[in-house]
PDB file of C-alpha atoms in Angstrom:
ATOM      1  CA  MET A 247     -17.514  -0.837 -18.423  1.00  0.00           C
ATOM      2  CA  GLY A 248     -17.140   1.895 -15.783  1.00  0.00           C
ATOM      3  CA  ARG A 249     -20.888   2.103 -15.231  1.00  0.00           C
ATOM      4  CA  LEU A 250     -21.178  -1.670 -15.118  1.00  0.00           C
ATOM      5  CA  VAL A 251     -18.666  -2.029 -12.291  1.00  0.00           C
ATOM      6  CA  ASN A 252     -20.730   0.401 -10.194  1.00  0.00           C
ATOM      7  CA  GLU A 253     -23.947  -1.538 -10.777  1.00  0.00           C
ATOM      8  CA  ILE A 254     -22.921  -5.184 -10.335  1.00  0.00           C
ATOM      9  CA  ASP A 255     -23.345  -6.885  -6.984  1.00  0.00           C
ATOM     10  CA  HIS A 256     -20.593  -7.381  -4.434  1.00  0.00           C
ATOM     11  CA  TYR A 257     -19.686 -10.947  -5.452  1.00  0.00           C
ATOM     12  CA  ALA A 258     -19.362  -9.995  -9.097  1.00  0.00           C
ATOM     13  CA  ARG A 259     -17.141  -7.018  -8.142  1.00  0.00           C
ATOM     14  CA  VAL A 260     -14.938  -9.352  -6.085  1.00  0.00           C
ATOM     15  CA  ALA A 261     -14.510 -11.700  -9.057  1.00  0.00           C
ATOM     16  CA  PHE A 262     -13.962  -8.769 -11.407  1.00  0.00           C
ATOM     17  CA  GLY A 263     -11.333  -7.299  -9.066  1.00  0.00           C
ATOM     18  CA  GLU A 264      -9.452 -10.608  -9.042  1.00  0.00           C
ATOM     19  CA  ARG A 265      -9.409 -10.687 -12.857  1.00  0.00           C
ATOM     20  CA  ILE A 266      -8.431  -7.041 -13.269  1.00  0.00           C
ATOM     21  CA  ALA A 267      -5.585  -7.461 -10.764  1.00  0.00           C
ATOM     22  CA  GLU A 268      -3.954 -10.063 -13.023  1.00  0.00           C
ATOM     23  CA  MET A 269      -4.261  -8.132 -16.287  1.00  0.00           C
ATOM     24  CA  ALA A 270      -1.354  -5.992 -17.484  1.00  0.00           C
ATOM     25  CA  ARG A 271      -3.442  -3.353 -19.246  1.00  0.00           C
ATOM     26  CA  THR A 272      -6.817  -2.351 -17.872  1.00  0.00           C
ATOM     27  CA  PRO A 273      -9.119   0.653 -18.217  1.00  0.00           C
ATOM     28  CA  PRO A 274      -7.813   3.232 -15.700  1.00  0.00           C
ATOM     29  CA  THR A 275     -11.254   4.330 -14.497  1.00  0.00           C
ATOM     30  CA  VAL A 276     -12.397   0.770 -13.820  1.00  0.00           C
ATOM     31  CA  THR A 277      -9.130  -0.141 -12.092  1.00  0.00           C
ATOM     32  CA  ARG A 278      -9.338   2.990  -9.931  1.00  0.00           C
ATOM     33  CA  THR A 279     -12.973   2.294  -9.010  1.00  0.00           C
ATOM     34  CA  LEU A 280     -12.142  -1.244  -7.923  1.00  0.00           C
ATOM     35  CA  ALA A 281      -9.006  -0.165  -6.015  1.00  0.00           C
ATOM     36  CA  LEU A 282     -10.967   2.433  -4.059  1.00  0.00           C
ATOM     37  CA  ASP A 283     -13.934   0.183  -3.320  1.00  0.00           C
ATOM     38  CA  ASP A 284     -14.830   0.212   0.373  1.00  0.00           C
ATOM     39  CA  SER A 285     -14.805  -3.600   0.437  1.00  0.00           C
ATOM     40  CA  ILE A 286     -11.313  -5.017   0.912  1.00  0.00           C
ATOM     41  CA  ASP A 287     -12.521  -8.178  -0.838  1.00  0.00           C
ATOM     42  CA  VAL A 288     -12.929  -6.115  -3.999  1.00  0.00           C
ATOM     43  CA  ALA A 289     -10.052  -3.660  -3.562  1.00  0.00           C
ATOM     44  CA  GLY A 290      -7.429  -5.951  -2.010  1.00  0.00           C
ATOM     45  CA  PRO A 291      -6.299  -7.915  -5.077  1.00  0.00           C
ATOM     46  CA  VAL A 292      -6.189  -4.755  -7.190  1.00  0.00           C
ATOM     47  CA  LEU A 293      -4.237  -2.817  -4.560  1.00  0.00           C
ATOM     48  CA  ARG A 294      -1.755  -5.673  -4.085  1.00  0.00           C
ATOM     49  CA  ARG A 295      -1.154  -6.772  -7.665  1.00  0.00           C
ATOM     50  CA  SER A 296      -2.467  -4.470 -10.384  1.00  0.00           C
ATOM     51  CA  GLU A 297       0.294  -3.019 -12.523  1.00  0.00           C
ATOM     52  CA  SER A 298      -2.227  -0.616 -14.048  1.00  0.00           C
ATOM     53  CA  LEU A 299      -2.785   1.406 -10.884  1.00  0.00           C
ATOM     54  CA  ASP A 300      -1.249   4.847 -10.913  1.00  0.00           C
ATOM     55  CA  GLU A 301       0.533   6.345  -7.923  1.00  0.00           C
ATOM     56  CA  ASP A 302      -2.161   8.979  -7.366  1.00  0.00           C
ATOM     57  CA  THR A 303      -4.819   6.294  -6.871  1.00  0.00           C
ATOM     58  CA  LEU A 304      -2.597   4.415  -4.437  1.00  0.00           C
ATOM     59  CA  ILE A 305      -1.947   7.585  -2.450  1.00  0.00           C
ATOM     60  CA  ILE A 306      -5.656   8.453  -2.353  1.00  0.00           C
ATOM     61  CA  GLY A 307      -6.416   4.942  -1.123  1.00  0.00           C
ATOM     62  CA  ALA A 308      -3.651   5.136   1.480  1.00  0.00           C
ATOM     63  CA  LYS A 309      -4.926   8.509   2.721  1.00  0.00           C
ATOM     64  CA  THR A 310      -8.633   7.712   2.796  1.00  0.00           C
ATOM     65  CA  LYS A 311      -9.185   3.992   3.358  1.00  0.00           C
ATOM     66  CA  GLY A 312      -8.808   1.769   6.396  1.00  0.00           C
ATOM     67  CA  GLN A 313      -6.014  -0.414   7.669  1.00  0.00           C
ATOM     68  CA  ASP A 314      -6.916  -3.426   5.498  1.00  0.00           C
ATOM     69  CA  HIS A 315      -6.512  -1.287   2.381  1.00  0.00           C
ATOM     70  CA  LEU A 316      -3.210   0.115   3.662  1.00  0.00           C
ATOM     71  CA  PHE A 317      -1.986  -3.417   4.373  1.00  0.00           C
ATOM     72  CA  ALA A 318      -2.854  -4.495   0.827  1.00  0.00           C
ATOM     73  CA  ILE A 319      -0.950  -1.511  -0.589  1.00  0.00           C
ATOM     74  CA  SER A 320       2.048  -2.333   1.619  1.00  0.00           C
ATOM     75  CA  GLN A 321       2.300  -5.728  -0.085  1.00  0.00           C
ATOM     76  CA  ARG A 322       2.875  -4.357  -3.605  1.00  0.00           C
ATOM     77  CA  SER A 323       6.119  -5.420  -5.253  1.00  0.00           C
ATOM     78  CA  GLU A 324       7.256  -1.783  -5.486  1.00  0.00           C
ATOM     79  CA  LEU A 325       6.371   1.220  -3.355  1.00  0.00           C
ATOM     80  CA  SER A 326       7.496   4.782  -4.017  1.00  0.00           C
ATOM     81  CA  GLU A 327       8.599   7.201  -1.323  1.00  0.00           C
ATOM     82  CA  ASN A 328       5.320   9.117  -1.640  1.00  0.00           C
ATOM     83  CA  ILE A 329       3.317   5.982  -0.887  1.00  0.00           C
ATOM     84  CA  THR A 330       5.505   4.733   1.966  1.00  0.00           C
ATOM     85  CA  ASP A 331       5.320   8.173   3.601  1.00  0.00           C
ATOM     86  CA  VAL A 332       1.550   7.749   3.927  1.00  0.00           C
ATOM     87  CA  LEU A 333       1.773   4.098   4.986  1.00  0.00           C
ATOM     88  CA  VAL A 334       4.220   4.741   7.840  1.00  0.00           C
ATOM     89  CA  GLU A 335       2.269   7.819   8.951  1.00  0.00           C
ATOM     90  CA  ARG A 336      -1.264   6.325   8.921  1.00  0.00           C
ATOM     91  CA  GLY A 337      -0.632   2.604   9.199  1.00  0.00           C
ATOM     92  CA  ASP A 338      -1.026   0.462  12.275  1.00  0.00           C
ATOM     93  CA  GLN A 339       1.755  -1.876  13.427  1.00  0.00           C
ATOM     94  CA  LYS A 340       0.844  -4.575  10.891  1.00  0.00           C
ATOM     95  CA  VAL A 341       0.961  -2.084   7.991  1.00  0.00           C
ATOM     96  CA  VAL A 342       4.221  -0.487   9.099  1.00  0.00           C
ATOM     97  CA  ILE A 343       5.918  -3.852   9.630  1.00  0.00           C
ATOM     98  CA  SER A 344       4.758  -5.041   6.209  1.00  0.00           C
ATOM     99  CA  THR A 345       6.029  -1.827   4.618  1.00  0.00           C
ATOM    100  CA  ALA A 346       9.402  -2.034   6.374  1.00  0.00           C
ATOM    101  CA  ALA A 347       9.773  -5.700   5.355  1.00  0.00           C
ATOM    102  CA  ASN A 348       8.982  -4.930   1.703  1.00  0.00           C
ATOM    103  CA  ALA A 349      12.236  -5.111  -0.287  1.00  0.00           C
ATOM    104  CA  GLY A 350      10.655  -3.064  -3.078  1.00  0.00           C
ATOM    105  CA  ALA A 351       9.752  -0.159  -0.789  1.00  0.00           C
ATOM    106  CA  ARG A 352      11.658   3.119  -1.064  1.00  0.00           C
ATOM    107  CA  PHE A 353      11.634   5.606   1.790  1.00  0.00           C
ATOM    108  CA  SER A 354      12.103   9.362   1.966  1.00  0.00           C
ATOM    109  CA  ASP A 355      13.978  11.002   4.826  1.00  0.00           C
ATOM    110  CA  PHE A 356      10.566  11.591   6.442  1.00  0.00           C
ATOM    111  CA  GLY A 357       9.695   7.904   6.038  1.00  0.00           C
ATOM    112  CA  TYR A 358      12.967   6.706   7.573  1.00  0.00           C
ATOM    113  CA  THR A 359      12.628   9.135  10.455  1.00  0.00           C
ATOM    114  CA  LYS A 360       9.068   7.947  11.079  1.00  0.00           C
ATOM    115  CA  LEU A 361      10.152   4.282  10.932  1.00  0.00           C
ATOM    116  CA  VAL A 362      12.982   4.893  13.404  1.00  0.00           C
ATOM    117  CA  SER A 363      10.662   6.813  15.723  1.00  0.00           C
ATOM    118  CA  ARG A 364       8.014   4.085  15.613  1.00  0.00           C
ATOM    119  CA  SER A 365      10.606   1.368  16.178  1.00  0.00           C
ATOM    120  CA  LYS A 366      11.611   2.759  19.579  1.00  0.00           C
ATOM    121  CA  ASN A 367       8.773   0.826  21.246  1.00  0.00           C
ATOM    122  CA  ASP A 368       8.546  -2.049  18.764  1.00  0.00           C
ATOM    123  CA  SER A 369      11.411  -4.533  18.674  1.00  0.00           C
ATOM    124  CA  GLU A 370      10.026  -6.388  15.645  1.00  0.00           C
ATOM    125  CA  LEU A 371       9.921  -3.168  13.646  1.00  0.00           C
ATOM    126  CA  ALA A 372      13.344  -2.113  14.927  1.00  0.00           C
ATOM    127  CA  LEU A 373      14.891  -5.325  13.582  1.00  0.00           C
ATOM    128  CA  LEU A 374      13.291  -4.791  10.176  1.00  0.00           C
ATOM    129  CA  VAL A 375      14.350  -1.144   9.995  1.00  0.00           C
ATOM    130  CA  TRP A 376      17.948  -1.816  10.905  1.00  0.00           C
ATOM    131  CA  ALA A 377      18.084  -4.829   8.559  1.00  0.00           C
ATOM    132  CA  ARG A 378      17.340  -2.601   5.554  1.00  0.00           C
ATOM    133  CA  PRO A 379      20.615  -2.195   3.671  1.00  0.00           C
ATOM    134  CA  GLU A 380      20.098   1.504   2.977  1.00  0.00           C
ATOM    135  CA  ILE A 381      19.232   2.549   6.533  1.00  0.00           C
ATOM    136  CA  SER A 382      22.750   3.145   7.831  1.00  0.00           C
ATOM    137  CA  ALA A 383      23.423   5.684   5.095  1.00  0.00           C
ATOM    138  CA  ARG A 384      20.331   7.733   5.984  1.00  0.00           C
ATOM    139  CA  VAL A 385      19.784   7.626   9.745  1.00  0.00           C
ATOM    140  CA  SER A 386      22.353   7.811  12.491  1.00  0.00           C
ATOM    141  CA  PRO A 387      22.393   4.849  14.900  1.00  0.00           C
ATOM    142  CA  ASP A 388      22.214   7.436  17.714  1.00  0.00           C
ATOM    143  CA  ALA A 389      18.679   8.311  16.545  1.00  0.00           C
ATOM    144  CA  VAL A 390      17.245   5.268  18.290  1.00  0.00           C
TER     145      VAL A 390
END
């Protein structure tokens, strides 16, 4: 199946990515290949919804792919601190706002500091950061 996914045309990979994204258990190599596809049409559904994707694949995608891929990752139902660190470091405004608005996102001290720093010149982001229930326990209001 892994070789097949590399040989089928773009439209078939898009359809295959949609199907794989909805399945609970999928072959890891195939899921990874689709998630790291350069086409967001192929990778997007897998990055957003696949429960089979491992954290390492998500981090690789977040570190190496473009803003559309980062945005798709930011929309997952759960995001670990390791993933959000990359998203708030590399992401554009749309990615960072999506990540900050994601109730399932967890942030490290680095991630919170980066969010607060980026919110200084972005009122929309500032509202999202300060609306997070856990923010007051981690970052002093004097930081902004």
